[in-house]
Short mmCIF file of C-alpha atoms in Angstrom, two decimals:
data_model
loop_
_atom_site.label_atom_id
_atom_site.label_comp_id
_atom_site.label_asym_id
_atom_site.label_seq_id
_atom_site.Cartn_x
_atom_site.Cartn_y
_atom_site.Cartn_z
CA MET A 549 239.05 135.07 71.56
CA GLY A 550 237.12 135.23 68.34
CA GLN A 551 234.93 138.28 67.86
CA ILE A 552 232.56 136.70 65.34
CA PHE A 553 232.30 133.30 67.04
CA GLU A 554 233.51 132.72 70.58
CA LEU A 555 234.98 129.28 69.86
CA ILE A 556 236.86 130.17 66.65
CA ALA A 557 239.69 132.67 66.37
CA ASP A 558 238.75 135.21 63.70
CA GLU A 559 241.93 134.47 61.71
CA ALA A 560 240.99 130.75 61.63
CA LEU A 561 237.42 131.35 60.48
CA GLU A 562 236.55 130.22 56.96
CA ASN A 563 233.76 131.64 54.82
CA LEU A 564 231.97 129.41 52.35
CA ASP A 565 232.83 129.85 48.71
CA ALA A 566 230.64 131.59 46.12
CA TYR A 567 228.60 128.42 45.50
CA TYR A 568 226.53 129.42 48.53
CA ASP A 569 225.05 132.85 47.90
CA GLU A 570 222.41 133.18 50.61
CA CYS A 571 221.82 132.21 54.20
CA HIS A 572 219.64 129.08 54.36
CA ILE A 573 217.85 130.52 57.39
CA CYS A 574 217.12 134.20 56.77
CA GLY A 575 217.83 134.36 53.03
CA ALA A 576 220.34 137.20 53.42
CA THR A 577 222.74 137.74 50.54
CA GLU A 578 225.89 139.84 50.46
CA VAL A 579 226.88 138.51 53.91
CA ASP A 580 229.62 136.12 54.98
CA LEU A 581 228.30 132.58 55.11
CA TYR A 582 229.65 129.70 57.17
CA SER A 583 229.30 125.96 56.96
CA TYR A 584 226.57 124.74 59.30
CA GLN A 585 225.01 121.38 58.58
CA GLY A 586 222.09 121.36 60.93
CA VAL A 587 218.46 121.53 61.87
CA LEU A 588 216.48 124.69 62.55
CA THR A 589 213.52 124.57 64.93
CA LEU A 590 210.85 126.97 63.69
CA ASP A 591 208.52 129.03 65.89
CA ASP A 592 205.65 126.59 65.31
CA GLY A 593 207.77 123.67 66.58
CA THR A 594 208.42 122.11 63.18
CA THR A 595 211.95 121.67 61.90
CA ASP A 596 213.89 122.45 58.74
CA ASP A 597 216.74 119.98 58.30
CA ASP A 598 218.01 121.45 55.02
CA ILE A 599 220.51 123.90 56.52
CA TYR A 600 224.05 123.95 55.12
CA ALA A 601 225.05 127.62 55.00
CA ALA A 602 224.23 130.30 57.55
CA CYS A 603 225.24 133.83 58.44
CA ALA A 604 226.79 134.70 61.80
CA THR A 605 223.60 136.43 62.98
CA CYS A 606 221.46 133.33 62.43
CA ILE A 607 224.05 130.95 63.89
CA GLY A 608 224.21 133.10 67.00
CA SER A 609 220.51 133.70 67.48
CA LYS A 610 218.34 130.97 65.93
CA LYS A 611 217.30 127.61 67.40
CA LEU A 612 219.86 125.51 65.56
CA ARG A 613 221.45 122.20 66.34
CA HIS A 614 224.16 120.39 64.43
CA THR A 615 223.27 117.27 62.49
CA GLY A 616 224.72 114.33 64.41
CA GLU A 617 225.67 116.35 67.49
CA ASN A 618 224.77 113.55 69.92
CA GLU A 619 228.28 112.07 70.02
CA TYR A 620 229.83 115.41 70.99
CA THR A 621 227.03 116.01 73.51
CA ASP A 622 228.08 112.70 75.09
CA THR A 623 231.70 113.93 75.21
CA ILE A 624 230.53 117.10 76.97
CA LYS A 625 228.52 115.11 79.51
CA LYS A 626 231.42 112.75 80.20
CA TYR A 627 233.78 115.68 80.72
CA VAL A 628 231.38 117.55 83.03
CA ASN A 629 230.80 114.42 85.11
CA THR A 630 234.53 114.42 85.96
CA LEU A 631 234.26 117.86 87.59
CA ASP A 632 234.01 116.86 91.24
CA GLN A 633 233.88 120.46 92.50
CA LEU A 634 230.45 120.97 90.91
CA THR A 635 227.11 119.95 92.37
CA GLU A 636 224.77 117.83 90.24
CA LYS A 637 222.64 120.90 89.52
CA MET A 638 225.73 122.89 88.48
CA LYS A 639 226.76 120.03 86.19
CA LEU A 640 223.36 120.02 84.45
CA ILE A 641 223.57 123.78 83.92
CA LEU A 642 227.14 123.56 82.57
CA VAL A 643 226.20 120.77 80.14
CA GLU A 644 223.40 122.95 78.72
CA GLU A 645 225.74 125.98 78.46
CA LEU A 646 228.38 123.99 76.58
CA ILE A 647 225.85 122.41 74.22
CA SER A 648 224.49 125.90 73.52
CA LYS A 649 227.98 127.26 72.79
CA ASN A 650 228.65 124.41 70.40
CA ARG A 651 225.35 125.07 68.61
CA ARG A 652 226.30 128.75 68.17
CA THR A 653 229.47 127.71 66.33
CA PRO A 654 229.76 126.85 62.62
CA ASP A 655 231.31 123.63 61.32
CA VAL A 656 234.86 124.92 61.60
CA PRO A 657 237.34 123.26 61.81
CA ILE A 658 236.74 120.35 59.50
CA PHE A 659 236.12 117.28 61.65
CA LEU A 660 236.35 114.31 59.30
CA GLN A 661 235.46 111.77 62.00
CA GLY A 662 232.95 113.75 64.05
CA VAL A 663 233.05 116.96 66.09
CA ASP A 664 235.55 116.74 68.92
CA ARG A 665 236.44 120.14 70.36
CA PRO A 666 238.72 119.93 73.41
CA LEU A 667 237.19 120.80 76.79
CA CYS A 668 239.20 122.55 79.51
CA CYS A 669 238.50 124.77 82.55
CA ASN A 670 234.74 124.06 82.37
CA ASP A 671 234.59 125.38 78.82
CA ILE A 672 235.21 124.51 75.17
CA ALA A 673 238.65 125.41 73.82
CA GLU A 674 238.94 127.92 70.97
CA PHE A 675 239.95 126.71 67.50
CA MET A 676 243.13 128.54 66.50
CA GLY A 677 243.73 127.06 63.07
CA TYR A 678 245.60 124.36 61.20
CA PRO A 679 249.39 124.10 61.05
CA LEU A 680 250.75 126.18 58.19
CA ASP A 681 253.81 124.03 57.48
CA LYS A 682 255.70 120.94 58.65
CA GLU A 683 257.61 122.77 61.39
CA GLU A 684 254.41 124.13 62.92
CA LEU A 685 252.90 120.63 62.70
CA TYR A 686 255.91 119.18 64.50
CA ASN A 687 255.70 121.85 67.22
CA ILE A 688 251.98 121.29 67.77
CA SER A 689 252.26 117.51 67.94
CA GLU A 690 255.32 117.62 70.23
CA GLN A 691 254.27 120.40 72.62
CA ASP A 692 250.46 120.45 72.76
CA VAL A 693 248.11 118.03 74.51
CA TYR A 694 246.58 115.42 72.22
CA TRP A 695 242.76 115.34 72.44
CA ASP A 696 240.58 112.45 71.29
CA LYS A 697 237.27 112.85 73.18
CA GLU A 698 239.50 113.48 76.22
CA PRO A 699 243.19 114.20 76.82
CA LYS A 700 245.11 111.15 75.58
CA MET A 701 248.66 109.91 75.70
CA LYS A 702 250.41 110.47 72.40
CA THR A 703 251.15 107.32 70.45
CA ARG A 704 254.35 106.92 68.46
CA GLN A 705 252.38 107.46 65.25
CA LEU A 706 251.65 111.04 66.37
CA ASN A 707 255.35 111.85 66.12
CA PHE A 708 255.00 113.30 62.63
CA ARG A 709 258.71 114.15 62.52
CA ILE A 710 259.52 110.42 62.53
CA TYR A 711 256.41 108.80 61.01
CA GLY A 712 255.71 111.42 58.36
CA CYS A 713 253.13 114.12 57.92
CA PRO A 714 249.44 113.44 57.45
CA GLU A 715 248.02 113.52 53.94
CA SER A 716 246.78 117.07 54.63
CA LEU A 717 247.80 119.52 57.35
CA ARG A 718 244.06 120.24 57.76
CA GLU A 719 243.73 116.86 59.46
CA VAL A 720 245.38 118.45 62.51
CA ALA A 721 243.53 121.25 64.30
CA GLY A 722 244.98 123.44 67.05
CA PHE A 723 243.01 124.74 70.04
CA THR A 724 243.72 126.93 73.06
CA CYS A 725 241.88 127.12 76.37
CA LYS A 726 240.95 130.79 76.81
CA HIS A 727 241.11 130.43 80.60
CA CYS A 728 244.44 128.71 81.33
CA GLY A 729 246.17 128.93 77.93
CA LYS A 730 246.70 125.16 77.62
CA ARG A 731 247.04 124.14 73.99
CA TYR A 732 245.48 121.05 72.44
CA PHE A 733 245.41 119.41 69.04
CA THR A 734 243.15 116.91 67.35
CA PHE A 735 244.14 114.59 64.53
CA GLN A 736 241.38 113.24 62.33
CA PHE A 737 242.91 111.50 59.37
CA THR A 738 241.20 110.96 56.01
#
């Protein structure tokens, strides 16, 4: 499990480049900055929607929400509603917990078609990184569960060994459930 961010393995975490030199929330410099396109709710109730780079402290402690997070919030709600062992009250609490976890996570990995982190064991799976080469891509796509807003059957086009690799290996993101160890992948092509 990631030490800096719970939902991102430390070795998969990416700092922003030198173009961003200060946290858009606290103004800190000389700190690692992470991509976070979002909205900050200020103490007086107003909002600042010009957030693009933030430090780990601010991401973990400030009232932030991702720009356009509603689609992923819907995915969370749909997933939680399938959990028959939970009462309605427990479901509402879990939805809020998962939304909060997502908000305390930077925009890593790159989701070209909208945030879609796999959900498993009443939690959000941890991002482990992108495949490093073709063989790792083949292993991920052949062995891991395909996720597209829910677990999905793999289509023939996801057999990268036969149909060819995506334009960039960063279009495929690998995740692991920290509770049961099940591995997932997403594929968001350019």
